[in-house]
GROMACS .gro file of C-alpha atoms in nm:
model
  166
    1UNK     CA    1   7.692   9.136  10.905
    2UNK     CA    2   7.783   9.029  10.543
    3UNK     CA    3   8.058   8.814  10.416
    4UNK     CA    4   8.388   8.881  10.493
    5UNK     CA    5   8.660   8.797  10.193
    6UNK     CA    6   8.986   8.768  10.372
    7UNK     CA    7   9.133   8.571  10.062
    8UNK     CA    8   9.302   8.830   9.854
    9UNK     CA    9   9.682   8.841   9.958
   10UNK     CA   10   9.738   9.173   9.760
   11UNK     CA   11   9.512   9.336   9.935
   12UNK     CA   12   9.648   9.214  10.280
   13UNK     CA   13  10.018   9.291  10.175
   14UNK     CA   14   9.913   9.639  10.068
   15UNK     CA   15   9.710   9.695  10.448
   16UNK     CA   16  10.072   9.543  10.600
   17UNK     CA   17  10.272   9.757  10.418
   18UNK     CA   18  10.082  10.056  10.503
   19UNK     CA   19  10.058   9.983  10.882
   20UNK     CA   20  10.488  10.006  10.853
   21UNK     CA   21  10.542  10.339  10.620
   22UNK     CA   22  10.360  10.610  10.393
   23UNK     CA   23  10.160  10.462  10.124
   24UNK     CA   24  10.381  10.611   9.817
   25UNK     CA   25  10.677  10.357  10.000
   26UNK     CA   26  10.398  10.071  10.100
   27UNK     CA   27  10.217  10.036   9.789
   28UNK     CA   28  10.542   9.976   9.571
   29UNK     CA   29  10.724   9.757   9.850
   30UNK     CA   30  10.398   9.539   9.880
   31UNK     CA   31  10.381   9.514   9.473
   32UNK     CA   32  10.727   9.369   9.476
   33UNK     CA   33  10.667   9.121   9.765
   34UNK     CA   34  10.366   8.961   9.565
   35UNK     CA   35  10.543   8.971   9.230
   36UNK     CA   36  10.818   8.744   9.429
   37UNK     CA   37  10.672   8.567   9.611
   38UNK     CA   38  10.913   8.728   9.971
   39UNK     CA   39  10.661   8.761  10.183
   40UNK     CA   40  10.368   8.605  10.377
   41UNK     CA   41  10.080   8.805  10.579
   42UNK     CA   42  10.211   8.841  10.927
   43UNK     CA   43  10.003   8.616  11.141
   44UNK     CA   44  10.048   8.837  11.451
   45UNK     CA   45   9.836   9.113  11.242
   46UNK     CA   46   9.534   8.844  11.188
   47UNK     CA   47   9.277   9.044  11.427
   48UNK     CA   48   9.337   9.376  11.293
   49UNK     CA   49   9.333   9.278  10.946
   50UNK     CA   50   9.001   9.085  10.993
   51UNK     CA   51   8.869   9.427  11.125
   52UNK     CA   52   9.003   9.605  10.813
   53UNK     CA   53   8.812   9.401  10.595
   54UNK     CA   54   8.492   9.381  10.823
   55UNK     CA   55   8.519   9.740  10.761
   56UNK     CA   56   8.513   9.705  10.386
   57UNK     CA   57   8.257   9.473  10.357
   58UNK     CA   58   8.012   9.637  10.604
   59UNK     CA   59   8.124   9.980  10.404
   60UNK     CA   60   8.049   9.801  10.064
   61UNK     CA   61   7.726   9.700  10.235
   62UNK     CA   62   7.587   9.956  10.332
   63UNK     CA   63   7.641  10.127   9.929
   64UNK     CA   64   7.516   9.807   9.781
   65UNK     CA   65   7.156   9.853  10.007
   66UNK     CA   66   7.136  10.205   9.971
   67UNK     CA   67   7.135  10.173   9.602
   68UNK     CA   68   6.900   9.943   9.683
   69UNK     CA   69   6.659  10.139   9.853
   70UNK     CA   70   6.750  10.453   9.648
   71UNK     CA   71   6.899  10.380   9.313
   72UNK     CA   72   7.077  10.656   9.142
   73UNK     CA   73   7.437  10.694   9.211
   74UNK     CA   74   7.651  10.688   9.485
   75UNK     CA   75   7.987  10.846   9.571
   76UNK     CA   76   8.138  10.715   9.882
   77UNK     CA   77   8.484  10.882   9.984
   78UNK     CA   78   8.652  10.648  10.198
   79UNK     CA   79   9.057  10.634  10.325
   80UNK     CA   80   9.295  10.575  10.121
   81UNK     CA   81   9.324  10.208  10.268
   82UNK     CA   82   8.972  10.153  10.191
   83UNK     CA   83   8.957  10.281   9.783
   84UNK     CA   84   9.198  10.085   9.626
   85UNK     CA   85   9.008   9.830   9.340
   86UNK     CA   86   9.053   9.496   9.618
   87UNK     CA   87   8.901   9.674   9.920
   88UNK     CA   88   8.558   9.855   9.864
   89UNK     CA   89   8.485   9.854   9.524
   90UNK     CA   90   8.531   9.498   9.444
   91UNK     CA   91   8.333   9.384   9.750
   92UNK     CA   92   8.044   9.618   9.616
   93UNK     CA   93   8.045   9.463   9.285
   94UNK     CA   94   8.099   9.136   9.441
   95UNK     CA   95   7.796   9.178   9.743
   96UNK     CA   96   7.540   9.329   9.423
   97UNK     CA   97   7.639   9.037   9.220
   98UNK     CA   98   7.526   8.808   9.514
   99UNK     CA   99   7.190   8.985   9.564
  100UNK     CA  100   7.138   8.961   9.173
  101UNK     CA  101   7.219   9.313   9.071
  102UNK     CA  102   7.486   9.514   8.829
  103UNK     CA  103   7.680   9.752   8.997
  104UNK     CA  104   8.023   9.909   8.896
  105UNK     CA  105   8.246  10.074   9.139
  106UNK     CA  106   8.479  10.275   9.069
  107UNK     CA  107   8.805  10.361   9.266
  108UNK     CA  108   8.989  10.679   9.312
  109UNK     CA  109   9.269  10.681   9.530
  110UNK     CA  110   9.490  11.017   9.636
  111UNK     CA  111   9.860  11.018   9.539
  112UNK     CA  112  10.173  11.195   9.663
  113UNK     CA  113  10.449  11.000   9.479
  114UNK     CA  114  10.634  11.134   9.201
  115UNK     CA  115  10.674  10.818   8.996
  116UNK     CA  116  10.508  10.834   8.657
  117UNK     CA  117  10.318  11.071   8.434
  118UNK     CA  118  10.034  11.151   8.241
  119UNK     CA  119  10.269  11.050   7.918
  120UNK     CA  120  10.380  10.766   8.094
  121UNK     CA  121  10.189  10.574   8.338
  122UNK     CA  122  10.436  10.301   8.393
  123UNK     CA  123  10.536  10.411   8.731
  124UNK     CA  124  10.213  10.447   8.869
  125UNK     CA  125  10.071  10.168   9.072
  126UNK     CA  126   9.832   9.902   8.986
  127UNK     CA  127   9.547   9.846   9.218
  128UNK     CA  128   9.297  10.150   9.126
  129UNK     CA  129   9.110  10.274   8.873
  130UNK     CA  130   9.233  10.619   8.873
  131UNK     CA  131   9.512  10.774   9.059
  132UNK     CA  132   9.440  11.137   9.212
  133UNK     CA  133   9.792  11.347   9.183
  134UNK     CA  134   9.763  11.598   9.469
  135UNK     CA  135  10.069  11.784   9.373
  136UNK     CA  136  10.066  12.010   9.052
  137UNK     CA  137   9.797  12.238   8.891
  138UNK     CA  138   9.458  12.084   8.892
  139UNK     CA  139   9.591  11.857   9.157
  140UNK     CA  140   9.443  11.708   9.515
  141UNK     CA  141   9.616  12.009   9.692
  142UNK     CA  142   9.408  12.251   9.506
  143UNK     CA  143   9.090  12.012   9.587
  144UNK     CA  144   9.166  12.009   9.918
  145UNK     CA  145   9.265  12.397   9.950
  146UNK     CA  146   8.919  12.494   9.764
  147UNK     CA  147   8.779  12.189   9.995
  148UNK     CA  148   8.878  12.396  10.340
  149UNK     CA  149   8.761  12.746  10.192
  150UNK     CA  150   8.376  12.614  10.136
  151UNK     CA  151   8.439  12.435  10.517
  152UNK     CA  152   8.518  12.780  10.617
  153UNK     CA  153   8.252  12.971  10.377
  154UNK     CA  154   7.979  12.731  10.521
  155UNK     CA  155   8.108  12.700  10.903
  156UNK     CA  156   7.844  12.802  11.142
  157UNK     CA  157   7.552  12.691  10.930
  158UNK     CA  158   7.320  12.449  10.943
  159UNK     CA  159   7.425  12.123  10.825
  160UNK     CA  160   7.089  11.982  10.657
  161UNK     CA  161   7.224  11.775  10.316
  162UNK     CA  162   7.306  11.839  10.085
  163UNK     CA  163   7.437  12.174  10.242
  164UNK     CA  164   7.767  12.113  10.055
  165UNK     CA  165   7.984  12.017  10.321
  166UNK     CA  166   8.256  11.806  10.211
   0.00000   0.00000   0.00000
């Protein structure tokens, strides 16, 4: 099993958070509690989040050998509890470092909320690379709408990658 990290307290705020509401509500409400310093990881959550973050790293793993084995490039879709910058990328970069290698990860996490804009950022959160709006033209709901007519184009065939399945 590799190393588990269980040091960064954004991170374990954010996975908190998102246990108790959606993540447009978690991710700003565990932002704040860092900034000030109001709250402290729940001790009574210890075993789950240690499974979170086993999850991660073996996740992180797994990309960091199979770019080993493979090289190229790798996209890994994940949850949305898994993408943000502090939970699989960063533990890839951090695992290739360790075995001597280079690697950049890059996260892309889905958003619902409504705060911020193209023009002005501000209201997004920090914590990922790139935000994914799903609402609006070009957004994650048309993704995911042209994502379930290939799933339904492609049911019944043979699922031999790539097949494009998604």
């Amino acid at each position: 099993l590799p190393d588990v990290d269980l040091t960064q307290t954004a991170h374990r705020l954010r996975f908190e958070a998102m246990l108790k509401m959606p993540m447009e509500t978690a991710i700003p409400s565990a932002t704040a509690d860092l900034a000030e310093n109001t709250r402290s990881p729940n001790p009574a959550l210890d075993k789950i989040y240690q499974a979170q973050v086993l999850w991660d790293e073996y996740m992180a793993d797994t990309a960091v050998r199979y770019l080993d084995a493979n090289g190229g490039r790798l996209v890994l879709f994940a949850g949305a509890a898994h993408a943000w910058r502090d939970a699989i990328p960063d533990r890839v970069e951090r695992q290739a470092r360790t075995a001597g290698r280079r690697l950049k990860a890059v996260s892309i996490v889905p958003w619902h909320g409504g705060e911020g804009t193209a023009g002005d950022p501000a209201g997004f959160p920090e914590g990922a690379d790139f935000l994914l709006p799903m609402a609006g033209p070009g957004g994650g709901d048309e993704l995911v709408a042209a994502a379930e007519a290939q799933r339904a184009r492609l049911r019944g065939k043979p699922r031999v990658f790539p097949a494009g399945f998604l």
